[in-house]
Amino acid sequence: MHIEDLNDDGAGPWLAGLDDLWQYWSSAPPGLAGRERRRALFGSFASALQGRWTHGGYNFRFAEQTRAPDAALAHDSARAEATLQAMFSRLRKHGPAPTWSGTAEALDDFLDRWLLFRRHRPYVWQGDVPDWMIPALREPWAACVRELGGDAIGARAAVLEGNCLADDWGDHGVALVLASGSRFCVLQVGLWTD
C-alpha cells in the first residue's frame, strides 16, 4: 500500500483566498499529473480555504493499493476499512460502512460535504463558494478521479464521513473511496472547524 501524507509536504501552491483558488484552477499549469496534481490540489485548497475558520484547517491524505478487478462490493467495503485503518492508526473500528455509487455522484457528494456544504453544516456561510466558481473548482478533483480510473466502466466510489473517527481524522473528516479495475484509492480531507 502506498500512502501519501501531504500535510507537511510543503505542498503548493500557497493561495491567499477563494478568488486566488478560482483563478489558479481556471488556468492551472499544464502537465499536472499523479502526485504533482495531488500536491497542487491539496496545497492550493488547504491554503485558500484556511480563512474559513477562526481555528482549525485542512489536512489531506491519499492511499493507493491494488485490488482484484472483479472484486465484489463486500470485498471493496472491507478493503476500505482496512485502508483507513492503515492510514489512521487510531481510527475506530467498524466505522460507517461505504454506500457505493457511480464516481461522478460520489465526487459531488464528497465535494458537497467539505467544500460546498450544500447538504450539511448550517453554520457555514452558504454563499461561501458562489455557483459560478463551482465548475472550475470541481474540475481538478474530477481530473484526479479520472486519472485514477474513475471513468472506467465498472468503476465505483463511496464517501465516508464521520466525527472524531480518529484524532487525526478531523472533527469533520471526509474520504472519497474509489475502486476501479486493479486500483483502489482513498482521498481523505481532514477538516477541523474548532
PDB file of C-alpha atoms in Angstrom:
ATOM      1  CA  MET A   1       0.000   0.000   0.000  1.00  0.00           C
ATOM      2  CA  HIS A   2       1.226   3.461  -0.917  1.00  0.00           C
ATOM      3  CA  ILE A   3       0.226   6.297   1.458  1.00  0.00           C
ATOM      4  CA  GLU A   4       0.913   9.988   0.932  1.00  0.00           C
ATOM      5  CA  ASP A   5       0.546  12.359   3.874  1.00  0.00           C
ATOM      6  CA  LEU A   6       0.606  15.773   2.240  1.00  0.00           C
ATOM      7  CA  ASN A   7       0.128  17.814   5.402  1.00  0.00           C
ATOM      8  CA  ASP A   8       3.816  18.543   5.982  1.00  0.00           C
ATOM      9  CA  ASP A   9       4.899  18.057   2.400  1.00  0.00           C
ATOM     10  CA  GLY A  10       5.321  21.712   1.526  1.00  0.00           C
ATOM     11  CA  ALA A  11       2.529  21.067  -0.943  1.00  0.00           C
ATOM     12  CA  GLY A  12       1.888  24.127  -3.034  1.00  0.00           C
ATOM     13  CA  PRO A  13       0.955  26.497  -4.301  1.00  0.00           C
ATOM     14  CA  TRP A  14       0.066  28.712  -1.351  1.00  0.00           C
ATOM     15  CA  LEU A  15      -3.011  30.814  -2.187  1.00  0.00           C
ATOM     16  CA  ALA A  16      -4.457  33.676  -0.160  1.00  0.00           C
ATOM     17  CA  GLY A  17      -8.171  33.021  -0.641  1.00  0.00           C
ATOM     18  CA  LEU A  18     -11.067  31.691  -2.671  1.00  0.00           C
ATOM     19  CA  ASP A  19     -10.649  34.164  -5.538  1.00  0.00           C
ATOM     20  CA  ASP A  20      -6.998  33.138  -5.946  1.00  0.00           C
ATOM     21  CA  LEU A  21      -8.033  29.485  -5.837  1.00  0.00           C
ATOM     22  CA  TRP A  22     -10.575  30.005  -8.605  1.00  0.00           C
ATOM     23  CA  GLN A  23      -8.062  31.928 -10.743  1.00  0.00           C
ATOM     24  CA  TYR A  24      -5.385  29.266 -10.258  1.00  0.00           C
ATOM     25  CA  TRP A  25      -7.611  26.356 -11.309  1.00  0.00           C
ATOM     26  CA  SER A  26      -9.193  28.339 -14.140  1.00  0.00           C
ATOM     27  CA  SER A  27      -5.772  28.321 -15.819  1.00  0.00           C
ATOM     28  CA  ALA A  28      -3.824  25.644 -13.969  1.00  0.00           C
ATOM     29  CA  PRO A  29      -0.274  24.853 -15.114  1.00  0.00           C
ATOM     30  CA  PRO A  30      -0.261  22.242 -17.887  1.00  0.00           C
ATOM     31  CA  GLY A  31       1.150  18.815 -17.283  1.00  0.00           C
ATOM     32  CA  LEU A  32      -0.001  18.306 -13.685  1.00  0.00           C
ATOM     33  CA  ALA A  33      -0.441  14.584 -13.094  1.00  0.00           C
ATOM     34  CA  GLY A  34      -0.123  11.972 -10.387  1.00  0.00           C
ATOM     35  CA  ARG A  35       1.491  13.096  -7.162  1.00  0.00           C
ATOM     36  CA  GLU A  36       2.187  16.583  -8.523  1.00  0.00           C
ATOM     37  CA  ARG A  37      -1.508  17.062  -9.288  1.00  0.00           C
ATOM     38  CA  ARG A  38      -2.449  15.860  -5.798  1.00  0.00           C
ATOM     39  CA  ARG A  39       0.140  18.169  -4.195  1.00  0.00           C
ATOM     40  CA  ALA A  40      -1.222  21.131  -6.166  1.00  0.00           C
ATOM     41  CA  LEU A  41      -4.814  20.222  -5.270  1.00  0.00           C
ATOM     42  CA  PHE A  42      -4.197  19.691  -1.599  1.00  0.00           C
ATOM     43  CA  GLY A  43      -1.862  22.645  -1.092  1.00  0.00           C
ATOM     44  CA  SER A  44      -3.954  25.148  -3.016  1.00  0.00           C
ATOM     45  CA  PHE A  45      -7.269  24.207  -1.401  1.00  0.00           C
ATOM     46  CA  ALA A  46      -5.855  23.963   2.137  1.00  0.00           C
ATOM     47  CA  SER A  47      -4.213  27.382   1.947  1.00  0.00           C
ATOM     48  CA  ALA A  48      -7.018  29.183   0.127  1.00  0.00           C
ATOM     49  CA  LEU A  49      -9.716  27.874   2.472  1.00  0.00           C
ATOM     50  CA  GLN A  50      -7.787  28.359   5.704  1.00  0.00           C
ATOM     51  CA  GLY A  51      -9.569  31.654   6.402  1.00  0.00           C
ATOM     52  CA  ARG A  52     -12.942  29.905   6.665  1.00  0.00           C
ATOM     53  CA  TRP A  53     -12.319  29.028  10.298  1.00  0.00           C
ATOM     54  CA  THR A  54     -11.127  31.012  13.312  1.00  0.00           C
ATOM     55  CA  HIS A  55      -9.211  27.896  14.340  1.00  0.00           C
ATOM     56  CA  GLY A  56      -8.502  24.606  12.645  1.00  0.00           C
ATOM     57  CA  GLY A  57      -7.905  23.937   8.989  1.00  0.00           C
ATOM     58  CA  TYR A  58      -7.455  21.151   6.471  1.00  0.00           C
ATOM     59  CA  ASN A  59      -5.174  18.135   6.136  1.00  0.00           C
ATOM     60  CA  PHE A  60      -5.055  15.784   3.164  1.00  0.00           C
ATOM     61  CA  ARG A  61      -4.069  12.146   2.723  1.00  0.00           C
ATOM     62  CA  PHE A  62      -4.028   9.784  -0.227  1.00  0.00           C
ATOM     63  CA  ALA A  63      -3.651   5.995  -0.316  1.00  0.00           C
ATOM     64  CA  GLU A  64      -3.456   3.536  -3.193  1.00  0.00           C
ATOM     65  CA  GLN A  65      -3.227  -0.221  -3.437  1.00  0.00           C
ATOM     66  CA  THR A  66      -4.157  -2.986  -5.829  1.00  0.00           C
ATOM     67  CA  ARG A  67      -7.398  -4.930  -5.908  1.00  0.00           C
ATOM     68  CA  ALA A  68      -8.830  -7.801  -7.928  1.00  0.00           C
ATOM     69  CA  PRO A  69     -10.505  -6.208 -10.964  1.00  0.00           C
ATOM     70  CA  ASP A  70     -13.650  -8.266 -10.352  1.00  0.00           C
ATOM     71  CA  ALA A  71     -13.794  -7.705  -6.579  1.00  0.00           C
ATOM     72  CA  ALA A  72     -17.243  -7.858  -5.002  1.00  0.00           C
ATOM     73  CA  LEU A  73     -18.740  -4.921  -3.126  1.00  0.00           C
ATOM     74  CA  ALA A  74     -18.216  -6.696   0.184  1.00  0.00           C
ATOM     75  CA  HIS A  75     -14.507  -7.098  -0.549  1.00  0.00           C
ATOM     76  CA  ASP A  76     -14.153  -3.430  -1.509  1.00  0.00           C
ATOM     77  CA  SER A  77     -16.003  -2.386   1.651  1.00  0.00           C
ATOM     78  CA  ALA A  78     -13.656  -4.490   3.779  1.00  0.00           C
ATOM     79  CA  ARG A  79     -10.668  -3.090   1.878  1.00  0.00           C
ATOM     80  CA  ALA A  80     -11.911   0.448   2.563  1.00  0.00           C
ATOM     81  CA  GLU A  81     -11.953  -0.194   6.296  1.00  0.00           C
ATOM     82  CA  ALA A  82      -8.512  -1.848   6.233  1.00  0.00           C
ATOM     83  CA  THR A  83      -7.050   1.004   4.159  1.00  0.00           C
ATOM     84  CA  LEU A  84      -8.390   3.630   6.539  1.00  0.00           C
ATOM     85  CA  GLN A  85      -7.016   1.631   9.487  1.00  0.00           C
ATOM     86  CA  ALA A  86      -3.587   1.752   7.827  1.00  0.00           C
ATOM     87  CA  MET A  87      -3.896   5.499   7.156  1.00  0.00           C
ATOM     88  CA  PHE A  88      -5.167   6.352  10.658  1.00  0.00           C
ATOM     89  CA  SER A  89      -3.697   4.244  13.417  1.00  0.00           C
ATOM     90  CA  ARG A  90      -6.248   5.419  15.982  1.00  0.00           C
ATOM     91  CA  LEU A  91      -9.280   5.026  13.744  1.00  0.00           C
ATOM     92  CA  ARG A  92     -12.282   3.470  15.452  1.00  0.00           C
ATOM     93  CA  LYS A  93     -13.004   0.029  14.108  1.00  0.00           C
ATOM     94  CA  HIS A  94     -16.335  -0.692  12.466  1.00  0.00           C
ATOM     95  CA  GLY A  95     -16.991   2.885  11.417  1.00  0.00           C
ATOM     96  CA  PRO A  96     -19.635   3.839   8.868  1.00  0.00           C
ATOM     97  CA  ALA A  97     -19.993   1.329   6.039  1.00  0.00           C
ATOM     98  CA  PRO A  98     -19.478   2.592   2.480  1.00  0.00           C
ATOM     99  CA  THR A  99     -22.516   3.163   0.293  1.00  0.00           C
ATOM    100  CA  TRP A 100     -21.205   2.632  -3.231  1.00  0.00           C
ATOM    101  CA  SER A 101     -22.335   4.643  -6.245  1.00  0.00           C
ATOM    102  CA  GLY A 102     -21.000   5.934  -9.542  1.00  0.00           C
ATOM    103  CA  THR A 103     -17.872   8.049  -9.387  1.00  0.00           C
ATOM    104  CA  ALA A 104     -19.451  11.327 -10.575  1.00  0.00           C
ATOM    105  CA  GLU A 105     -22.187  11.078  -7.951  1.00  0.00           C
ATOM    106  CA  ALA A 106     -19.695  10.199  -5.209  1.00  0.00           C
ATOM    107  CA  LEU A 107     -17.373  13.042  -6.214  1.00  0.00           C
ATOM    108  CA  ASP A 108     -20.245  15.542  -5.994  1.00  0.00           C
ATOM    109  CA  ASP A 109     -21.177  14.172  -2.559  1.00  0.00           C
ATOM    110  CA  PHE A 110     -17.526  14.360  -1.420  1.00  0.00           C
ATOM    111  CA  LEU A 111     -17.202  18.000  -2.506  1.00  0.00           C
ATOM    112  CA  ASP A 112     -20.613  18.908  -1.065  1.00  0.00           C
ATOM    113  CA  ARG A 113     -19.536  17.672   2.364  1.00  0.00           C
ATOM    114  CA  TRP A 114     -16.316  19.657   2.807  1.00  0.00           C
ATOM    115  CA  LEU A 115     -16.042  22.313   0.090  1.00  0.00           C
ATOM    116  CA  LEU A 116     -19.565  23.408  -0.857  1.00  0.00           C
ATOM    117  CA  PHE A 117     -21.518  22.397   2.260  1.00  0.00           C
ATOM    118  CA  ARG A 118     -24.693  22.186   0.203  1.00  0.00           C
ATOM    119  CA  ARG A 119     -26.168  19.248   2.140  1.00  0.00           C
ATOM    120  CA  HIS A 120     -24.840  19.759   5.633  1.00  0.00           C
ATOM    121  CA  ARG A 121     -23.312  22.256   8.033  1.00  0.00           C
ATOM    122  CA  PRO A 122     -25.840  25.044   8.598  1.00  0.00           C
ATOM    123  CA  TYR A 123     -23.162  27.007  10.466  1.00  0.00           C
ATOM    124  CA  VAL A 124     -21.117  27.540   7.269  1.00  0.00           C
ATOM    125  CA  TRP A 125     -21.789  30.614   5.150  1.00  0.00           C
ATOM    126  CA  GLN A 126     -23.885  29.203   2.335  1.00  0.00           C
ATOM    127  CA  GLY A 127     -22.673  31.879  -0.081  1.00  0.00           C
ATOM    128  CA  ASP A 128     -19.058  30.978   0.640  1.00  0.00           C
ATOM    129  CA  VAL A 129     -18.450  29.431  -2.793  1.00  0.00           C
ATOM    130  CA  PRO A 130     -20.520  31.209  -5.486  1.00  0.00           C
ATOM    131  CA  ASP A 131     -22.192  28.939  -8.013  1.00  0.00           C
ATOM    132  CA  TRP A 132     -20.179  30.414 -10.888  1.00  0.00           C
ATOM    133  CA  MET A 133     -16.927  29.212  -9.236  1.00  0.00           C
ATOM    134  CA  ILE A 134     -18.034  25.618  -8.798  1.00  0.00           C
ATOM    135  CA  PRO A 135     -17.179  24.240 -12.285  1.00  0.00           C
ATOM    136  CA  ALA A 136     -13.576  25.478 -12.091  1.00  0.00           C
ATOM    137  CA  LEU A 137     -13.143  24.214  -8.517  1.00  0.00           C
ATOM    138  CA  ARG A 138     -14.754  20.825  -9.237  1.00  0.00           C
ATOM    139  CA  GLU A 139     -12.804  20.068 -12.413  1.00  0.00           C
ATOM    140  CA  PRO A 140      -9.340  19.464 -10.881  1.00  0.00           C
ATOM    141  CA  TRP A 141     -10.834  16.944  -8.460  1.00  0.00           C
ATOM    142  CA  ALA A 142     -12.718  15.310 -11.336  1.00  0.00           C
ATOM    143  CA  ALA A 143      -9.461  15.159 -13.331  1.00  0.00           C
ATOM    144  CA  CYS A 144      -7.747  13.495 -10.374  1.00  0.00           C
ATOM    145  CA  VAL A 145     -10.538  10.903 -10.142  1.00  0.00           C
ATOM    146  CA  ARG A 146     -10.414  10.276 -13.913  1.00  0.00           C
ATOM    147  CA  GLU A 147      -6.653   9.781 -13.717  1.00  0.00           C
ATOM    148  CA  LEU A 148      -7.170   7.150 -11.024  1.00  0.00           C
ATOM    149  CA  GLY A 149      -9.522   5.261 -13.343  1.00  0.00           C
ATOM    150  CA  GLY A 150     -12.809   6.715 -12.190  1.00  0.00           C
ATOM    151  CA  ASP A 151     -14.226   6.985 -15.695  1.00  0.00           C
ATOM    152  CA  ALA A 152     -13.722   3.289 -16.432  1.00  0.00           C
ATOM    153  CA  ILE A 153     -16.710   1.025 -16.952  1.00  0.00           C
ATOM    154  CA  GLY A 154     -17.461  -0.713 -13.679  1.00  0.00           C
ATOM    155  CA  ALA A 155     -15.690   1.862 -11.517  1.00  0.00           C
ATOM    156  CA  ARG A 156     -17.420   2.636  -8.251  1.00  0.00           C
ATOM    157  CA  ALA A 157     -16.913   5.039  -5.415  1.00  0.00           C
ATOM    158  CA  ALA A 158     -18.139   5.776  -1.912  1.00  0.00           C
ATOM    159  CA  VAL A 159     -17.940   8.660   0.529  1.00  0.00           C
ATOM    160  CA  LEU A 160     -17.219   8.101   4.222  1.00  0.00           C
ATOM    161  CA  GLU A 161     -17.778  10.836   6.749  1.00  0.00           C
ATOM    162  CA  GLY A 162     -17.675  10.812  10.498  1.00  0.00           C
ATOM    163  CA  ASN A 163     -16.995  12.986  13.502  1.00  0.00           C
ATOM    164  CA  CYS A 164     -13.902  12.135  15.532  1.00  0.00           C
ATOM    165  CA  LEU A 165     -13.268   8.752  13.937  1.00  0.00           C
ATOM    166  CA  ALA A 166      -9.644   9.312  14.947  1.00  0.00           C
ATOM    167  CA  ASP A 167      -7.594  12.120  16.457  1.00  0.00           C
ATOM    168  CA  ASP A 168      -6.013  12.845  13.085  1.00  0.00           C
ATOM    169  CA  TRP A 169      -9.196  12.280  11.028  1.00  0.00           C
ATOM    170  CA  GLY A 170     -10.547  15.752  11.801  1.00  0.00           C
ATOM    171  CA  ASP A 171     -13.768  16.657  13.529  1.00  0.00           C
ATOM    172  CA  HIS A 172     -15.447  16.693  10.116  1.00  0.00           C
ATOM    173  CA  GLY A 173     -13.226  14.457   8.003  1.00  0.00           C
ATOM    174  CA  VAL A 174     -14.428  13.056   4.678  1.00  0.00           C
ATOM    175  CA  ALA A 175     -12.971  10.303   2.494  1.00  0.00           C
ATOM    176  CA  LEU A 176     -13.642   9.500  -1.158  1.00  0.00           C
ATOM    177  CA  VAL A 177     -13.036   5.806  -1.858  1.00  0.00           C
ATOM    178  CA  LEU A 178     -12.520   4.735  -5.479  1.00  0.00           C
ATOM    179  CA  ALA A 179     -12.426   1.171  -6.812  1.00  0.00           C
ATOM    180  CA  SER A 180     -11.596   0.877 -10.493  1.00  0.00           C
ATOM    181  CA  GLY A 181     -10.016  -2.041 -12.314  1.00  0.00           C
ATOM    182  CA  SER A 182      -6.959  -3.112 -10.318  1.00  0.00           C
ATOM    183  CA  ARG A 183      -6.727   0.212  -8.428  1.00  0.00           C
ATOM    184  CA  PHE A 184      -8.151   1.015  -5.020  1.00  0.00           C
ATOM    185  CA  CYS A 185      -7.662   4.595  -3.837  1.00  0.00           C
ATOM    186  CA  VAL A 186      -8.683   6.811  -0.938  1.00  0.00           C
ATOM    187  CA  LEU A 187      -8.619  10.621  -0.966  1.00  0.00           C
ATOM    188  CA  GLN A 188      -9.190  11.946   2.563  1.00  0.00           C
ATOM    189  CA  VAL A 189      -9.770  15.508   3.676  1.00  0.00           C
ATOM    190  CA  GLY A 190      -9.247  16.099   7.384  1.00  0.00           C
ATOM    191  CA  LEU A 191     -11.293  19.119   8.380  1.00  0.00           C
ATOM    192  CA  TRP A 192     -11.041  20.855  11.754  1.00  0.00           C
ATOM    193  CA  THR A 193     -13.535  23.617  12.469  1.00  0.00           C
ATOM    194  CA  ASP A 194     -12.649  24.410  16.113  1.00  0.00           C
TER     195      ASP A 194
END
